[in-house]
Amino acid sequence: MPELPEVEVTKLGIAPHIEGKKIVRVQVRQPRLRRPVPSALAESLPDAHIVRIQRRAKYLLFDCDIGLMVIHLGMSGSLRILLPEHRPYPIAEKHDHIDWLFADGTLMRYRDPRRFGMVDWFCGAPEHYSLLQNQGVEPLEDAFQPHFLYTQCQRKKQAIKTVLMQGKIVVGVGNIYANEALFYAGIHPNKRACDLNLQDCTRLVKAIRNVLQAAIRMGGSSLKDFVHSDGSGGYFQQHYAVYGKANQACVQCARPIEKITIDARSSFFCAACQKG
DNA sequence: CTGTTCTCCTGTGGGC
DNA sequence: TGCCCACAGGAGAACA
């Protein structure tokens, strides 16, 4: 499922093909996503230009000259670009919900089998868009520092894994990378956030940055749903240290990886390497 | 404000 | 081979 690295890679993949281009037609076949696709999207976008694409948390922000298009890939969403030289384009398949056609013939296609994603339209600046309020800091930016994490964790009694995934302190860390980062930081996923000391937070900041940057470098990682933005067919699954490795030997101490449920989400950890 | 639970949806995989 | 069904999972919304 797309986490921050996949969203970032998607942004990098599609931006060169559509930035600065004029939209001539938007075709919405299935408006029933996580929230209904507003009819204003298909009505307003024709003749608009995509100025640039940005990412905030796991949201893709398409800065248009007349407003803001916001796309979240949810669990199984993907965007790909079909190039003019490959026309005629393949017929949209069952889960290809939205097409954007550009003046030069480029086509961007949104696919989302589970429909947990969203495509929204907002007339205003990104900082005023409701869903971007109350978001934590970007994990790969300077504001994400050990002391900042430590201070924020002090007033959280929930499990550190829960707090990471909430996105109130730091954004973009989903289930996979929360498991991985906590393993590399040597912190038990069920440890209360307020019980982390500054050293824990120092290791955790470093671990989060490392796993996210490594994933971006590899072109993103996924279980099975992610499709590379240029349509080349997705990536090989990244090698994980603990995620999905229940009962397999820990890469550090060979003890079996354990699996528990935290907030109805699968959590994997090594009881020897990760202290509560 | 904090913390918990519910909900959306469908492909996948295990059991028989 | 085919059928049934539990399950996974991001994150907003509703609720306590």
Coordinates of N, CA, C and O in Angstrom, one line a residue, chain A residues 86-171:
Chain A
H86 N 1.9 6.3 -27.6 CA 1.3 4.9 -27.4 C -0.2 4.8 -27.7 O -0.8 3.8 -27.4
R87 N -0.7 5.9 -28.3 CA -2.1 5.8 -28.7 C -2.2 4.8 -29.8 O -1.3 4.6 -30.6
P88 N -3.4 4.2 -29.9 CA -4.6 4.4 -29.1 C -4.4 3.8 -27.7 O -3.8 2.7 -27.6
Y89 N -4.9 4.5 -26.7 CA -4.7 4.0 -25.3 C -5.5 2.8 -25.0 O -6.6 2.6 -25.6
P90 N -5.1 2.0 -24.1 CA -5.9 0.8 -23.7 C -7.2 1.2 -23.1 O -7.2 2.3 -22.4
I91 N -8.2 0.5 -23.4 CA -9.5 0.7 -22.8 C -9.4 0.7 -21.3 O -8.7 -0.1 -20.7
A92 N -10.1 1.6 -20.6 CA -10.0 1.6 -19.1 C -10.5 0.3 -18.6 O -11.5 -0.2 -19.0
E93 N -9.8 -0.2 -17.6 CA -10.2 -1.5 -17.0 C -11.2 -1.2 -15.8 O -11.5 -0.1 -15.5
K94 N -11.6 -2.3 -15.2 CA -12.6 -2.3 -14.2 C -12.4 -1.2 -13.1 O -13.3 -0.5 -12.7
H95 N -11.2 -1.1 -12.6 CA -10.9 -0.2 -11.5 C -10.2 1.1 -11.9 O -9.7 1.8 -11.1
D96 N -10.2 1.4 -13.2 CA -9.6 2.7 -13.7 C -10.7 3.7 -13.6 O -11.6 3.8 -14.5
H97 N -10.7 4.5 -12.5 CA -11.9 5.3 -12.2 C -11.9 6.7 -12.8 O -12.9 7.3 -13.1
I98 N -10.7 7.3 -13.0 CA -10.6 8.6 -13.5 C -9.5 8.8 -14.6 O -8.4 8.3 -14.3
D99 N -9.8 9.5 -15.6 CA -8.8 9.9 -16.6 C -8.7 11.4 -16.7 O -9.7 12.1 -16.7
W100 N -7.4 11.8 -16.9 CA -7.2 13.3 -17.2 C -6.5 13.3 -18.6 O -5.4 12.7 -18.7
L101 N -7.1 13.9 -19.5 CA -6.5 14.1 -20.8 C -5.9 15.5 -21.0 O -6.6 16.5 -20.7
F102 N -4.7 15.5 -21.5 CA -4.0 16.8 -21.6 C -3.9 17.2 -23.1 O -4.1 16.4 -24.0
A103 N -3.7 18.5 -23.3 CA -3.7 19.1 -24.7 C -2.7 18.4 -25.6 O -3.0 18.3 -26.8
D104 N -1.6 17.9 -25.1 CA -0.7 17.2 -26.0 C -0.9 15.7 -26.2 O -0.2 15.0 -26.8
G105 N -2.1 15.3 -25.6 CA -2.4 13.9 -25.8 C -2.0 13.0 -24.7 O -2.4 11.8 -24.6
T106 N -1.2 13.5 -23.7 CA -0.8 12.7 -22.5 C -2.1 12.4 -21.7 O -3.0 13.2 -21.6
L107 N -2.1 11.2 -21.2 CA -3.3 10.8 -20.4 C -2.8 10.3 -19.0 O -1.8 9.6 -18.9
M108 N -3.4 10.8 -17.9 CA -3.1 10.3 -16.6 C -4.3 9.5 -16.1 O -5.5 10.0 -16.3
R109 N -4.0 8.4 -15.6 CA -5.1 7.4 -15.2 C -5.0 7.0 -13.8 O -4.0 6.6 -13.3
Y110 N -6.1 7.2 -13.1 CA -6.2 6.8 -11.6 C -6.9 5.5 -11.5 O -8.0 5.3 -12.0
R111 N -6.2 4.5 -10.9 CA -6.8 3.2 -10.6 C -6.8 3.0 -9.1 O -5.9 3.3 -8.4
D112 N -7.9 2.3 -8.6 CA -8.0 2.1 -7.2 C -9.0 1.0 -6.9 O -10.2 1.3 -6.7
P113 N -8.6 -0.3 -6.9 CA -9.5 -1.4 -6.7 C -10.3 -1.3 -5.4 O -11.5 -1.6 -5.4
R114 N -9.7 -0.9 -4.4 CA -10.4 -0.9 -3.1 C -11.1 0.4 -2.8 O -11.8 0.5 -1.8
R115 N -10.8 1.4 -3.6 CA -11.5 2.7 -3.5 C -11.4 3.3 -2.1 O -12.3 3.9 -1.6
F116 N -10.2 3.2 -1.5 CA -10.0 3.8 -0.2 C -9.3 5.2 -0.4 O -9.1 5.9 0.5
G117 N -9.0 5.5 -1.7 CA -8.3 6.7 -2.0 C -9.4 7.8 -2.2 O -10.6 7.7 -2.0
M118 N -8.9 9.0 -2.5 CA -9.8 10.1 -2.7 C -9.2 11.1 -3.8 O -8.0 11.2 -3.9
V119 N -10.1 11.7 -4.5 CA -9.7 12.7 -5.5 C -10.6 13.9 -5.2 O -11.8 13.8 -5.3
D120 N -10.0 15.0 -4.8 CA -10.8 16.2 -4.3 C -10.4 17.4 -5.1 O -9.4 17.5 -5.7
W121 N -11.3 18.4 -5.0 CA -11.1 19.7 -5.7 C -11.4 20.8 -4.7 O -12.4 20.8 -4.0
F122 N -10.4 21.7 -4.6 CA -10.5 22.8 -3.6 C -10.1 24.1 -4.2 O -9.0 24.2 -4.8
C123 N -11.0 25.1 -4.0 CA -10.6 26.4 -4.5 C -10.0 27.2 -3.4 O -10.6 27.9 -2.6
G124 N -8.7 27.2 -3.3 CA -7.9 27.9 -2.3 C -6.5 27.4 -2.2 O -6.1 26.5 -2.9
A125 N -5.8 27.9 -1.3 CA -4.4 27.5 -1.1 C -4.3 26.3 -0.2 O -5.2 26.0 0.6
P126 N -3.3 25.5 -0.5 CA -3.1 24.2 0.3 C -3.2 24.3 1.8 O -3.8 23.5 2.5
E127 N -2.7 25.4 2.3 CA -2.7 25.6 3.8 C -4.1 25.8 4.3 O -4.3 25.7 5.5
H128 N -5.0 26.1 3.5 CA -6.4 26.2 3.9 C -7.3 25.0 3.7 O -8.4 25.0 4.1
Y129 N -6.7 24.0 3.1 CA -7.5 22.8 2.8 C -7.6 22.0 4.1 O -6.6 21.8 4.8
S130 N -8.9 21.7 4.4 CA -9.1 21.1 5.8 C -8.3 19.9 6.2 O -7.8 19.8 7.3
L131 N -8.1 19.0 5.2 CA -7.5 17.8 5.6 C -6.0 17.9 5.8 O -5.3 17.0 6.3
L132 N -5.4 19.1 5.4 CA -4.0 19.3 5.7 C -3.8 20.1 7.0 O -2.6 20.4 7.4
Q133 N -4.9 20.4 7.7 CA -4.7 21.1 9.0 C -4.3 20.0 10.0 O -4.6 18.8 9.8
N134 N -3.6 20.4 11.0 CA -3.3 19.4 12.1 C -2.4 18.3 11.6 O -2.5 17.2 12.2
Q135 N -1.7 18.4 10.6 CA -0.8 17.4 10.2 C 0.6 17.6 10.8 O 1.0 18.7 11.1
G136 N 1.2 16.5 11.2 CA 2.5 16.6 11.8 C 3.6 17.1 10.8 O 3.3 17.4 9.7
V137 N 4.8 17.1 11.3 CA 5.9 17.5 10.4 C 6.3 16.5 9.4 O 6.0 15.3 9.6
E138 N 7.0 16.9 8.3 CA 7.5 16.0 7.3 C 8.7 15.3 7.9 O 9.6 15.9 8.4
P139 N 8.7 13.9 7.8 CA 9.8 13.2 8.4 C 11.2 13.4 7.8 O 12.2 13.2 8.4
L140 N 11.2 13.9 6.6 CA 12.5 14.1 5.9 C 12.9 15.5 5.9 O 13.9 15.9 5.2
E141 N 12.2 16.4 6.6 CA 12.6 17.8 6.7 C 13.2 18.1 8.1 O 13.1 17.3 9.0
D142 N 13.9 19.2 8.1 CA 14.7 19.5 9.3 C 13.9 19.6 10.6 O 14.5 19.4 11.7
A143 N 12.6 19.9 10.5 CA 11.8 20.1 11.7 C 11.7 18.8 12.5 O 11.4 18.8 13.7
F144 N 11.9 17.7 11.9 CA 11.8 16.4 12.5 C 13.1 16.1 13.2 O 14.0 15.5 12.6
Q145 N 13.2 16.5 14.5 CA 14.4 16.3 15.3 C 14.1 15.5 16.6 O 13.0 15.5 17.0
P146 N 15.1 14.9 17.1 CA 14.9 14.0 18.3 C 14.2 14.8 19.4 O 13.3 14.3 20.1
H147 N 14.7 16.0 19.7 CA 14.1 16.7 20.8 C 12.6 17.1 20.6 O 11.8 17.1 21.5
F148 N 12.3 17.4 19.3 CA 10.9 17.7 18.9 C 10.1 16.4 19.2 O 9.0 16.5 19.8
L149 N 10.5 15.3 18.7 CA 9.8 14.0 18.9 C 9.6 13.7 20.4 O 8.5 13.4 20.8
Y150 N 10.7 13.9 21.1 CA 10.6 13.6 22.5 C 9.6 14.5 23.3 O 8.8 14.0 24.0
T151 N 9.6 15.8 23.0 CA 8.7 16.7 23.6 C 7.3 16.4 23.3 O 6.4 16.3 24.1
Q152 N 7.0 16.0 22.0 CA 5.6 15.7 21.6 C 5.2 14.4 22.2 O 4.0 14.3 22.5
C153 N 6.1 13.5 22.4 CA 5.7 12.1 22.9 C 5.4 12.2 24.4 O 4.6 11.4 24.9
Q154 N 5.9 13.2 25.1 CA 5.7 13.3 26.5 C 4.3 13.3 26.9 O 3.9 12.8 28.0
R155 N 3.4 13.9 26.1 CA 2.0 14.0 26.5 C 1.1 12.9 25.8 O -0.1 13.0 25.8
K156 N 1.8 11.9 25.3 CA 1.0 10.8 24.7 C 1.1 9.5 25.5 O 2.2 9.0 25.6
K157 N 0.0 9.0 25.9 CA 0.1 7.8 26.7 C -0.1 6.5 25.8 O 0.0 5.4 26.3
Q158 N -0.4 6.7 24.5 CA -0.7 5.6 23.6 C 0.6 4.9 23.3 O 1.7 5.5 23.5
A159 N 0.5 3.8 22.7 CA 1.7 3.0 22.2 C 2.4 3.9 21.2 O 1.8 4.6 20.4
I160 N 3.7 3.8 21.2 CA 4.5 4.6 20.2 C 4.1 4.3 18.8 O 4.1 5.2 17.9
K161 N 3.8 3.1 18.5 CA 3.5 2.7 17.1 C 2.2 3.4 16.7 O 2.0 3.9 15.6
T162 N 1.2 3.5 17.7 CA 0.0 4.2 17.4 C 0.2 5.6 17.1 O -0.3 6.2 16.2
V163 N 1.0 6.2 18.0 CA 1.3 7.7 17.8 C 2.0 8.0 16.5 O 1.7 9.0 15.9
L164 N 2.9 7.1 16.1 CA 3.6 7.3 14.8 C 2.6 7.3 13.7 O 2.6 8.2 12.8
M165 N 1.7 6.3 13.7 CA 0.8 6.2 12.6 C -0.4 7.2 12.6 O -1.0 7.4 11.6
Q166 N -0.6 7.9 13.8 CA -1.6 8.9 13.8 C -1.3 10.1 12.9 O -2.2 10.7 12.4
G167 N 0.0 10.4 12.8 CA 0.4 11.5 11.9 C 0.3 12.8 12.5 O 0.4 13.8 11.8
K168 N 0.0 12.9 13.8 CA -0.1 14.2 14.5 C 1.2 14.8 14.8 O 1.4 16.0 14.9
I169 N 2.2 13.9 15.0 CA 3.6 14.4 15.3 C 4.4 14.4 14.0 O 5.0 15.4 13.7
V170 N 4.4 13.3 13.4 CA 5.2 13.1 12.1 C 4.3 12.4 11.1 O 3.6 11.4 11.5
V171 N 4.3 12.8 9.9 CA 3.4 12.3 8.9 C 4.1 11.2 8.0 O 5.3 11.1 8.0

